[in-house]
């Protein structure tokens, strides 16, 4: 609930910085309406028509989503559910506030058009959950008008007072110059101090060239079908390619054409990471973060263990000593025998209790006589 106020102030400040006709995207990775629709509704009500929601669903063809909510409930830290502000007890009113509830039905709230927001649910295209709303500034907001009006009134009063005083003194206050009232000219503005660097200096994004020697190596070892020039590395020393990140052609164009104008904090999916020489013919192993993306683009080093094989690897009590290959099923041992030492993708397929397809993809390492699943020890029990 505390995030509601923080996010509202961030959005409000962003709208204040917009020119009339400008647009701002408000997006969160939360599906809590208190952080989403409640923030938008509060902003629209306080803006009194100066800010409006813009329909964006039609501009995102193919993106699975649902419309924004118009009704919802709110809860406190103890999990108590409240449908309206009147139900909130006194002891909870410091955290649960009136603007966290949906606005009451009526002409004003119907015009908010909260349905123009979109909610992207995880199951709709196998992503995280997101809330997105596009707002357009139609005019100066009420609180901006008040500040401007107050400022003009004050300046005008001071100017008139100074002008009368200067006229009465015959311009003496200005060194005898008549017609130039004292104080009518603004003092020279100080030049703002520009810091040498703005925050942390990010490592550069360097895309591999089409003729990079890593390309044929990955193609031969993994059967990689992606163009090597869509992979980037992040290091000032171009010879040290410790991690390879994959991006689409469109993202590459954005990164390459905005190097001097946009500070990019993060981009790309980590696909490969450099590994120590452990008898492998390739210097790179598959990164767990990118295994789902890579599976559709590699034709080699994909293994299919059975349920018992997965249990043997994941329930191994000695994390430092991976299970021996001879403990696996005959079918899986045959796959391992045909695979050289190095990184592999372990793919387990089955049916869940409802009869739906179940697929688990993890990164592993096939050694000379053992096989390891790269899953953190604290996550294996799941």
CSV table of C-alpha atoms in Angstrom, one decimal:
chain,number,residue,atom,x,y,z
A,1,UNK,CA,0.0,0.0,0.0
A,2,UNK,CA,2.9,2.4,0.7
A,3,UNK,CA,4.0,2.1,-2.9
A,4,UNK,CA,0.8,3.8,-4.0
A,5,UNK,CA,2.0,7.2,-2.7
A,6,UNK,CA,5.5,6.9,-4.1
A,7,UNK,CA,4.3,5.8,-7.6
A,8,UNK,CA,1.7,8.6,-7.6
A,9,UNK,CA,4.3,11.2,-6.9
A,10,UNK,CA,6.6,9.8,-9.6
A,11,UNK,CA,3.8,10.0,-12.1
A,12,UNK,CA,2.7,13.4,-11.0
A,13,UNK,CA,6.2,14.8,-11.4
A,14,UNK,CA,6.5,13.2,-14.8
A,15,UNK,CA,3.3,14.9,-16.0
A,16,UNK,CA,4.5,18.2,-14.6
A,17,UNK,CA,7.6,17.9,-16.9
A,18,UNK,CA,5.5,17.3,-20.0
A,19,UNK,CA,4.6,19.9,-22.5
A,20,UNK,CA,1.0,20.2,-23.5
A,21,UNK,CA,0.3,17.5,-26.0
A,22,UNK,CA,3.1,15.4,-24.6
A,23,UNK,CA,2.6,11.7,-23.6
A,24,UNK,CA,3.9,9.6,-20.7
A,25,UNK,CA,3.8,5.8,-20.2
A,26,UNK,CA,3.1,4.6,-16.7
A,27,UNK,CA,4.0,0.9,-16.3
A,28,UNK,CA,4.6,-1.4,-13.4
A,29,UNK,CA,5.6,-5.1,-13.1
A,30,UNK,CA,2.8,-5.4,-10.4
A,31,UNK,CA,-0.7,-6.6,-11.0
A,32,UNK,CA,-1.9,-5.0,-7.7
A,33,UNK,CA,-4.7,-2.4,-8.7
A,34,UNK,CA,-3.6,-0.2,-5.8
A,35,UNK,CA,-0.3,0.4,-7.6
A,36,UNK,CA,-2.0,0.4,-11.1
A,37,UNK,CA,-5.5,1.6,-11.7
A,38,UNK,CA,-5.8,3.4,-8.4
A,39,UNK,CA,-2.8,5.5,-9.2
A,40,UNK,CA,-4.2,6.3,-12.7
A,41,UNK,CA,-7.7,7.1,-11.3
A,42,UNK,CA,-6.3,9.4,-8.6
A,43,UNK,CA,-4.1,11.3,-11.2
A,44,UNK,CA,-7.0,11.7,-13.6
A,45,UNK,CA,-9.4,13.0,-10.9
A,46,UNK,CA,-6.8,15.5,-9.6
A,47,UNK,CA,-6.0,16.7,-13.1
A,48,UNK,CA,-9.6,17.5,-13.7
A,49,UNK,CA,-9.6,16.7,-17.4
A,50,UNK,CA,-6.2,18.1,-18.1
A,51,UNK,CA,-4.8,14.6,-18.5
A,52,UNK,CA,-6.5,11.8,-20.4
A,53,UNK,CA,-5.9,8.1,-21.0
A,54,UNK,CA,-5.0,7.1,-24.6
A,55,UNK,CA,-6.2,3.8,-26.1
A,56,UNK,CA,-3.1,1.6,-26.9
A,57,UNK,CA,-4.6,-1.9,-27.3
A,58,UNK,CA,-5.0,-1.3,-31.1
A,59,UNK,CA,-1.3,-0.4,-31.5
A,60,UNK,CA,-0.1,-3.7,-30.0
A,61,UNK,CA,-1.4,-6.4,-32.4
A,62,UNK,CA,-0.6,-9.9,-31.3
A,63,UNK,CA,0.0,-8.9,-27.7
A,64,UNK,CA,-2.2,-10.9,-25.3
A,65,UNK,CA,-3.7,-8.7,-22.6
A,66,UNK,CA,-6.8,-7.8,-20.7
A,67,UNK,CA,-8.5,-4.4,-20.1
A,68,UNK,CA,-7.8,-2.3,-17.1
A,69,UNK,CA,-10.0,-2.9,-14.0
A,70,UNK,CA,-12.8,-0.5,-13.0
A,71,UNK,CA,-13.6,-2.2,-9.6
A,72,UNK,CA,-11.3,-3.9,-7.1
A,73,UNK,CA,-10.8,-4.5,-3.4
A,74,UNK,CA,-8.0,-3.4,-1.0
A,75,UNK,CA,-6.3,-5.2,1.8
A,76,UNK,CA,-4.1,-4.3,4.8
A,77,UNK,CA,-0.9,-6.0,5.9
A,78,UNK,CA,-2.9,-8.6,7.9
A,79,UNK,CA,-4.7,-9.7,4.8
A,80,UNK,CA,-8.1,-8.2,5.8
A,81,UNK,CA,-10.1,-7.3,2.6
A,82,UNK,CA,-12.0,-4.0,2.3
A,83,UNK,CA,-14.5,-3.2,-0.4
A,84,UNK,CA,-14.8,0.5,0.5
A,85,UNK,CA,-13.2,3.2,2.6
A,86,UNK,CA,-16.1,2.9,5.1
A,87,UNK,CA,-15.1,-0.6,6.0
A,88,UNK,CA,-11.6,0.3,7.0
A,89,UNK,CA,-11.1,0.3,10.8
A,90,UNK,CA,-9.4,3.3,12.5
A,91,UNK,CA,-6.1,1.4,13.2
A,92,UNK,CA,-5.7,0.6,9.5
A,93,UNK,CA,-6.5,4.1,8.1
A,94,UNK,CA,-2.9,5.3,8.3
A,95,UNK,CA,-1.9,2.8,5.6
A,96,UNK,CA,-5.1,2.2,3.7
A,97,UNK,CA,-6.2,5.5,2.2
A,98,UNK,CA,-9.4,6.6,0.4
A,99,UNK,CA,-7.8,7.0,-3.0
A,100,UNK,CA,-6.7,3.4,-3.0
A,101,UNK,CA,-10.3,2.3,-3.6
A,102,UNK,CA,-12.0,2.5,-7.0
A,103,UNK,CA,-13.7,5.8,-7.6
A,104,UNK,CA,-17.5,5.7,-7.0
A,105,UNK,CA,-19.6,5.2,-10.1
A,106,UNK,CA,-20.9,8.4,-11.7
A,107,UNK,CA,-20.4,10.7,-14.7
A,108,UNK,CA,-16.9,11.8,-13.6
A,109,UNK,CA,-15.6,8.3,-13.0
A,110,UNK,CA,-17.1,6.9,-16.2
A,111,UNK,CA,-15.1,9.5,-18.1
A,112,UNK,CA,-11.8,8.2,-16.6
A,113,UNK,CA,-11.9,5.3,-19.2
A,114,UNK,CA,-9.8,3.0,-17.0
A,115,UNK,CA,-10.5,0.2,-19.5
A,116,UNK,CA,-8.0,1.8,-21.8
A,117,UNK,CA,-5.2,0.6,-19.5
A,118,UNK,CA,-3.9,-2.9,-20.3
A,119,UNK,CA,-2.9,-5.8,-18.0
A,120,UNK,CA,-0.4,-8.3,-19.4
A,121,UNK,CA,-0.9,-11.6,-17.5
A,122,UNK,CA,1.9,-14.2,-17.3
A,123,UNK,CA,-0.1,-17.0,-18.9
A,124,UNK,CA,-1.1,-15.0,-22.0
A,125,UNK,CA,2.3,-15.2,-23.7
A,126,UNK,CA,4.6,-16.8,-21.1
A,127,UNK,CA,6.0,-13.5,-19.7
A,128,UNK,CA,6.0,-11.7,-16.4
A,129,UNK,CA,3.0,-9.6,-15.3
A,130,UNK,CA,2.8,-6.0,-16.4
A,131,UNK,CA,0.5,-3.0,-16.2
A,132,UNK,CA,0.7,-0.3,-18.9
A,133,UNK,CA,-1.2,3.0,-19.3
A,134,UNK,CA,-0.5,5.8,-21.8
A,135,UNK,CA,-1.4,9.4,-20.6
A,136,UNK,CA,-1.6,12.5,-22.7
A,137,UNK,CA,-1.4,16.1,-21.3
A,138,UNK,CA,-4.2,18.2,-22.7
A,139,UNK,CA,-3.6,21.4,-20.6
A,140,UNK,CA,-1.8,22.7,-17.6
A,141,UNK,CA,-2.9,20.8,-14.5
A,142,UNK,CA,-4.8,22.7,-11.7
A,143,UNK,CA,-1.9,22.7,-9.3
A,144,UNK,CA,0.4,24.0,-12.0
A,145,UNK,CA,-2.0,26.9,-12.8
A,146,UNK,CA,-2.1,27.9,-9.2
A,147,UNK,CA,1.7,28.1,-8.9
A,148,UNK,CA,2.0,30.1,-12.1
A,149,UNK,CA,-0.8,32.5,-11.1
A,150,UNK,CA,0.6,33.1,-7.6
A,151,UNK,CA,4.1,33.7,-9.1
A,152,UNK,CA,2.8,36.3,-11.6
A,153,UNK,CA,0.8,38.1,-8.9
A,154,UNK,CA,3.8,38.4,-6.6
A,155,UNK,CA,6.1,39.5,-9.3
A,156,UNK,CA,3.6,42.0,-10.5
A,157,UNK,CA,3.1,43.6,-7.1
A,158,UNK,CA,6.9,43.9,-6.5
A,159,UNK,CA,7.3,45.4,-10.0
A,160,UNK,CA,4.6,48.0,-9.5
A,161,UNK,CA,5.9,49.0,-6.0
A,162,UNK,CA,9.5,49.3,-7.3
A,163,UNK,CA,8.3,51.3,-10.4
A,164,UNK,CA,6.4,53.8,-8.2
A,165,UNK,CA,9.4,54.2,-5.9
A,166,UNK,CA,11.7,54.8,-8.8
A,167,UNK,CA,9.4,57.4,-10.3
A,168,UNK,CA,9.1,59.2,-7.1
A,169,UNK,CA,12.9,59.4,-6.7
A,170,UNK,CA,13.4,60.6,-10.2
A,171,UNK,CA,15.4,57.5,-11.2
A,172,UNK,CA,18.1,58.3,-8.6
A,173,UNK,CA,18.1,54.7,-7.5
A,174,UNK,CA,19.3,53.7,-11.0
A,175,UNK,CA,22.1,56.1,-11.2
A,176,UNK,CA,20.0,58.9,-12.7
A,177,UNK,CA,18.7,56.8,-15.6
A,178,UNK,CA,15.0,57.7,-16.0
A,179,UNK,CA,12.4,55.3,-17.3
A,180,UNK,CA,14.2,52.2,-16.0
A,181,UNK,CA,12.6,51.3,-12.6
A,182,UNK,CA,14.8,49.7,-10.1
A,183,UNK,CA,14.4,45.9,-9.9
A,184,UNK,CA,12.7,45.7,-13.3
A,185,UNK,CA,15.6,43.8,-14.8
A,186,UNK,CA,16.4,40.3,-13.6
A,187,UNK,CA,19.8,39.6,-12.2
A,188,UNK,CA,22.1,37.5,-14.5
A,189,UNK,CA,21.4,33.8,-14.2
A,190,UNK,CA,24.2,31.7,-12.8
A,191,UNK,CA,25.5,29.0,-15.1
A,192,UNK,CA,24.5,25.6,-13.7
A,193,UNK,CA,27.4,23.4,-12.7
A,194,UNK,CA,27.5,20.4,-15.0
A,195,UNK,CA,29.0,17.3,-13.4
A,196,UNK,CA,31.7,15.6,-15.3
A,197,UNK,CA,30.0,12.3,-15.2
A,198,UNK,CA,26.3,11.5,-14.7
A,199,UNK,CA,26.2,8.6,-12.3
A,200,UNK,CA,27.9,5.2,-12.9
A,201,UNK,CA,29.7,4.8,-16.2
A,202,UNK,CA,28.2,1.8,-17.9
A,203,UNK,CA,30.4,-0.6,-19.9
A,204,UNK,CA,29.9,-0.2,-23.7
A,205,UNK,CA,27.7,-2.5,-25.7
A,206,UNK,CA,29.8,-4.1,-28.4
A,207,UNK,CA,28.2,-6.3,-31.1
A,208,UNK,CA,30.2,-9.1,-32.6
A,209,UNK,CA,31.1,-8.9,-36.3
A,210,UNK,CA,29.8,-11.4,-38.8
A,211,UNK,CA,33.3,-12.8,-39.4
A,212,UNK,CA,34.0,-13.2,-35.7
A,213,UNK,CA,35.7,-16.6,-35.0
A,214,UNK,CA,33.2,-17.3,-32.2
A,215,UNK,CA,30.5,-17.7,-34.8
A,216,UNK,CA,31.8,-20.9,-36.5
A,217,UNK,CA,32.7,-22.3,-33.1
A,218,UNK,CA,29.2,-22.0,-31.7
A,219,UNK,CA,27.7,-23.2,-35.0
A,220,UNK,CA,29.8,-26.4,-35.0
A,221,UNK,CA,29.4,-27.2,-31.3
A,222,UNK,CA,25.7,-26.2,-30.7
A,223,UNK,CA,24.3,-26.1,-34.2
A,224,UNK,CA,23.5,-22.4,-33.6
A,225,UNK,CA,21.2,-21.0,-36.3
A,226,UNK,CA,21.3,-17.4,-35.2
A,227,UNK,CA,23.6,-14.8,-36.9
A,228,UNK,CA,26.6,-14.1,-34.6
A,229,UNK,CA,26.3,-10.3,-35.3
A,230,UNK,CA,23.1,-10.3,-33.2
A,231,UNK,CA,25.2,-11.1,-30.1
A,232,UNK,CA,26.8,-8.4,-28.0
A,233,UNK,CA,29.4,-8.3,-25.2
A,234,UNK,CA,29.9,-5.7,-22.5
A,235,UNK,CA,33.6,-5.0,-21.8
A,236,UNK,CA,35.9,-2.1,-22.6
A,237,UNK,CA,38.5,-4.7,-23.7
A,238,UNK,CA,36.9,-6.1,-26.9
A,239,UNK,CA,39.2,-9.2,-26.7
A,240,UNK,CA,37.5,-10.3,-23.5
A,241,UNK,CA,34.1,-11.7,-24.5
A,242,UNK,CA,33.1,-13.3,-21.2
A,243,UNK,CA,29.4,-13.1,-21.7
A,244,UNK,CA,27.4,-13.1,-25.0
A,245,UNK,CA,23.9,-11.4,-25.0
A,246,UNK,CA,21.4,-12.0,-27.7
A,247,UNK,CA,19.2,-9.2,-29.1
A,248,UNK,CA,16.8,-8.9,-32.1
A,249,UNK,CA,17.7,-7.0,-35.2
A,250,UNK,CA,15.4,-4.1,-34.1
A,251,UNK,CA,17.0,-3.8,-30.7
A,252,UNK,CA,20.4,-3.8,-32.3
A,253,UNK,CA,19.4,-0.9,-34.5
A,254,UNK,CA,18.2,1.1,-31.5
A,255,UNK,CA,21.4,0.4,-29.5
A,256,UNK,CA,23.8,1.1,-32.4
A,257,UNK,CA,22.1,4.3,-33.5
A,258,UNK,CA,21.8,5.8,-30.0
A,259,UNK,CA,25.2,5.2,-28.4
A,260,UNK,CA,25.8,8.9,-27.8
A,261,UNK,CA,22.2,10.0,-27.0
A,262,UNK,CA,20.7,7.3,-24.7
A,263,UNK,CA,22.2,5.7,-21.6
A,264,UNK,CA,21.2,2.1,-21.8
A,265,UNK,CA,21.4,0.3,-18.5
A,266,UNK,CA,20.6,-3.3,-19.6
A,267,UNK,CA,19.6,-5.1,-22.8
A,268,UNK,CA,19.8,-8.5,-24.3
A,269,UNK,CA,19.3,-12.0,-23.0
A,270,UNK,CA,22.5,-13.7,-21.6
A,271,UNK,CA,22.9,-16.7,-24.0
A,272,UNK,CA,26.4,-17.9,-23.5
A,273,UNK,CA,29.1,-17.4,-20.8
A,274,UNK,CA,32.8,-18.2,-21.0
A,275,UNK,CA,33.9,-21.2,-19.0
A,276,UNK,CA,37.2,-22.6,-17.8
A,277,UNK,CA,38.7,-25.3,-19.9
A,278,UNK,CA,37.3,-28.5,-18.5
A,279,UNK,CA,37.9,-30.8,-21.5
A,280,UNK,CA,35.3,-29.1,-23.6
A,281,UNK,CA,35.8,-28.4,-27.3
A,282,UNK,CA,34.0,-25.0,-26.9
A,283,UNK,CA,35.0,-22.1,-24.7
A,284,UNK,CA,31.3,-21.2,-24.0
A,285,UNK,CA,28.6,-22.9,-22.1
A,286,UNK,CA,24.8,-22.2,-22.3
A,287,UNK,CA,23.6,-19.6,-19.7
A,288,UNK,CA,20.5,-20.6,-17.7
A,289,UNK,CA,19.0,-17.2,-18.3
A,290,UNK,CA,18.9,-17.8,-22.1
A,291,UNK,CA,18.2,-21.5,-22.3
A,292,UNK,CA,14.5,-21.0,-23.2
A,293,UNK,CA,15.4,-18.6,-26.0
A,294,UNK,CA,18.2,-20.8,-27.3
A,295,UNK,CA,16.4,-24.1,-27.5
A,296,UNK,CA,14.6,-23.1,-30.6
A,297,UNK,CA,17.8,-22.0,-32.3
A,298,UNK,CA,20.3,-24.8,-31.6
A,299,UNK,CA,20.2,-28.3,-33.0
A,300,UNK,CA,22.9,-30.0,-31.0
A,301,UNK,CA,23.7,-30.9,-27.4
A,302,UNK,CA,20.0,-31.2,-26.3
A,303,UNK,CA,19.4,-34.2,-24.0
A,304,UNK,CA,16.2,-35.7,-22.8
A,305,UNK,CA,16.4,-37.3,-19.4
A,306,UNK,CA,13.6,-39.3,-17.8
A,307,UNK,CA,11.9,-38.4,-14.6
A,308,UNK,CA,14.1,-40.7,-12.6
A,309,UNK,CA,17.2,-39.2,-14.3
A,310,UNK,CA,16.1,-35.7,-13.3
A,311,UNK,CA,15.5,-36.9,-9.7
A,312,UNK,CA,18.9,-38.4,-9.5
A,313,UNK,CA,20.6,-35.2,-10.7
A,314,UNK,CA,18.5,-32.8,-8.6
A,315,UNK,CA,18.3,-34.8,-5.4
A,316,UNK,CA,22.1,-35.5,-5.3
A,317,UNK,CA,23.0,-34.6,-1.7
A,318,UNK,CA,26.7,-33.9,-2.5
A,319,UNK,CA,26.5,-30.7,-4.5
A,320,UNK,CA,30.3,-30.7,-5.2
A,321,UNK,CA,30.2,-34.3,-6.6
A,322,UNK,CA,27.7,-34.7,-9.4
A,323,UNK,CA,26.1,-38.1,-9.9
A,324,UNK,CA,27.8,-40.7,-12.0
A,325,UNK,CA,26.6,-41.5,-15.5
A,326,UNK,CA,26.2,-45.2,-14.7
A,327,UNK,CA,23.4,-44.3,-12.3
A,328,UNK,CA,21.2,-43.0,-15.1
A,329,UNK,CA,18.7,-45.0,-17.2
A,330,UNK,CA,19.9,-46.9,-20.2
A,331,UNK,CA,18.2,-44.5,-22.7
A,332,UNK,CA,19.8,-41.5,-21.1
A,333,UNK,CA,23.2,-43.2,-20.8
A,334,UNK,CA,23.1,-43.8,-24.5
A,335,UNK,CA,22.5,-40.1,-25.1
A,336,UNK,CA,25.3,-39.1,-22.8
A,337,UNK,CA,27.7,-41.6,-24.4
A,338,UNK,CA,27.1,-40.0,-27.8
A,339,UNK,CA,27.8,-36.5,-26.4
A,340,UNK,CA,31.2,-35.1,-25.8
A,341,UNK,CA,32.2,-33.3,-22.6
A,342,UNK,CA,30.8,-29.9,-22.2
A,343,UNK,CA,27.6,-27.8,-21.8
A,344,UNK,CA,24.2,-29.4,-22.5
A,345,UNK,CA,20.6,-28.5,-22.4
A,346,UNK,CA,18.6,-30.9,-20.3
A,347,UNK,CA,14.9,-31.1,-21.4
A,348,UNK,CA,12.4,-33.1,-19.4
A,349,UNK,CA,8.9,-33.6,-21.0
A,350,UNK,CA,5.9,-35.1,-19.3
A,351,UNK,CA,2.2,-34.6,-18.6
A,352,UNK,CA,0.9,-32.8,-15.5
A,353,UNK,CA,-2.0,-34.0,-13.3
A,354,UNK,CA,-4.5,-32.4,-15.7
A,355,UNK,CA,-3.0,-34.0,-18.8
A,356,UNK,CA,-1.4,-30.8,-20.1
A,357,UNK,CA,2.1,-30.8,-21.6
A,358,UNK,CA,4.9,-30.2,-19.0
A,359,UNK,CA,8.3,-29.1,-20.0
A,360,UNK,CA,11.3,-28.3,-17.8
A,361,UNK,CA,14.5,-26.9,-19.4
A,362,UNK,CA,17.7,-26.5,-17.4
A,363,UNK,CA,21.4,-26.2,-18.3
A,364,UNK,CA,23.8,-29.0,-17.4
A,365,UNK,CA,27.3,-30.2,-17.8
A,366,UNK,CA,28.3,-33.5,-19.2
A,367,UNK,CA,31.7,-34.7,-17.7
A,368,UNK,CA,33.8,-37.7,-18.5
A,369,UNK,CA,32.0,-39.9,-16.1
A,370,UNK,CA,29.3,-37.7,-14.5
A,371,UNK,CA,26.5,-35.3,-15.4
A,372,UNK,CA,25.6,-32.1,-13.5
A,373,UNK,CA,22.4,-30.0,-13.5
A,374,UNK,CA,23.1,-26.3,-13.0
A,375,UNK,CA,20.4,-25.6,-10.4
A,376,UNK,CA,21.1,-23.8,-7.1
A,377,UNK,CA,21.1,-26.1,-4.1
A,378,UNK,CA,18.3,-24.2,-2.4
A,379,UNK,CA,16.0,-24.5,-5.4
A,380,UNK,CA,16.5,-28.2,-6.1
A,381,UNK,CA,13.8,-29.3,-3.6
A,382,UNK,CA,11.2,-27.6,-5.7
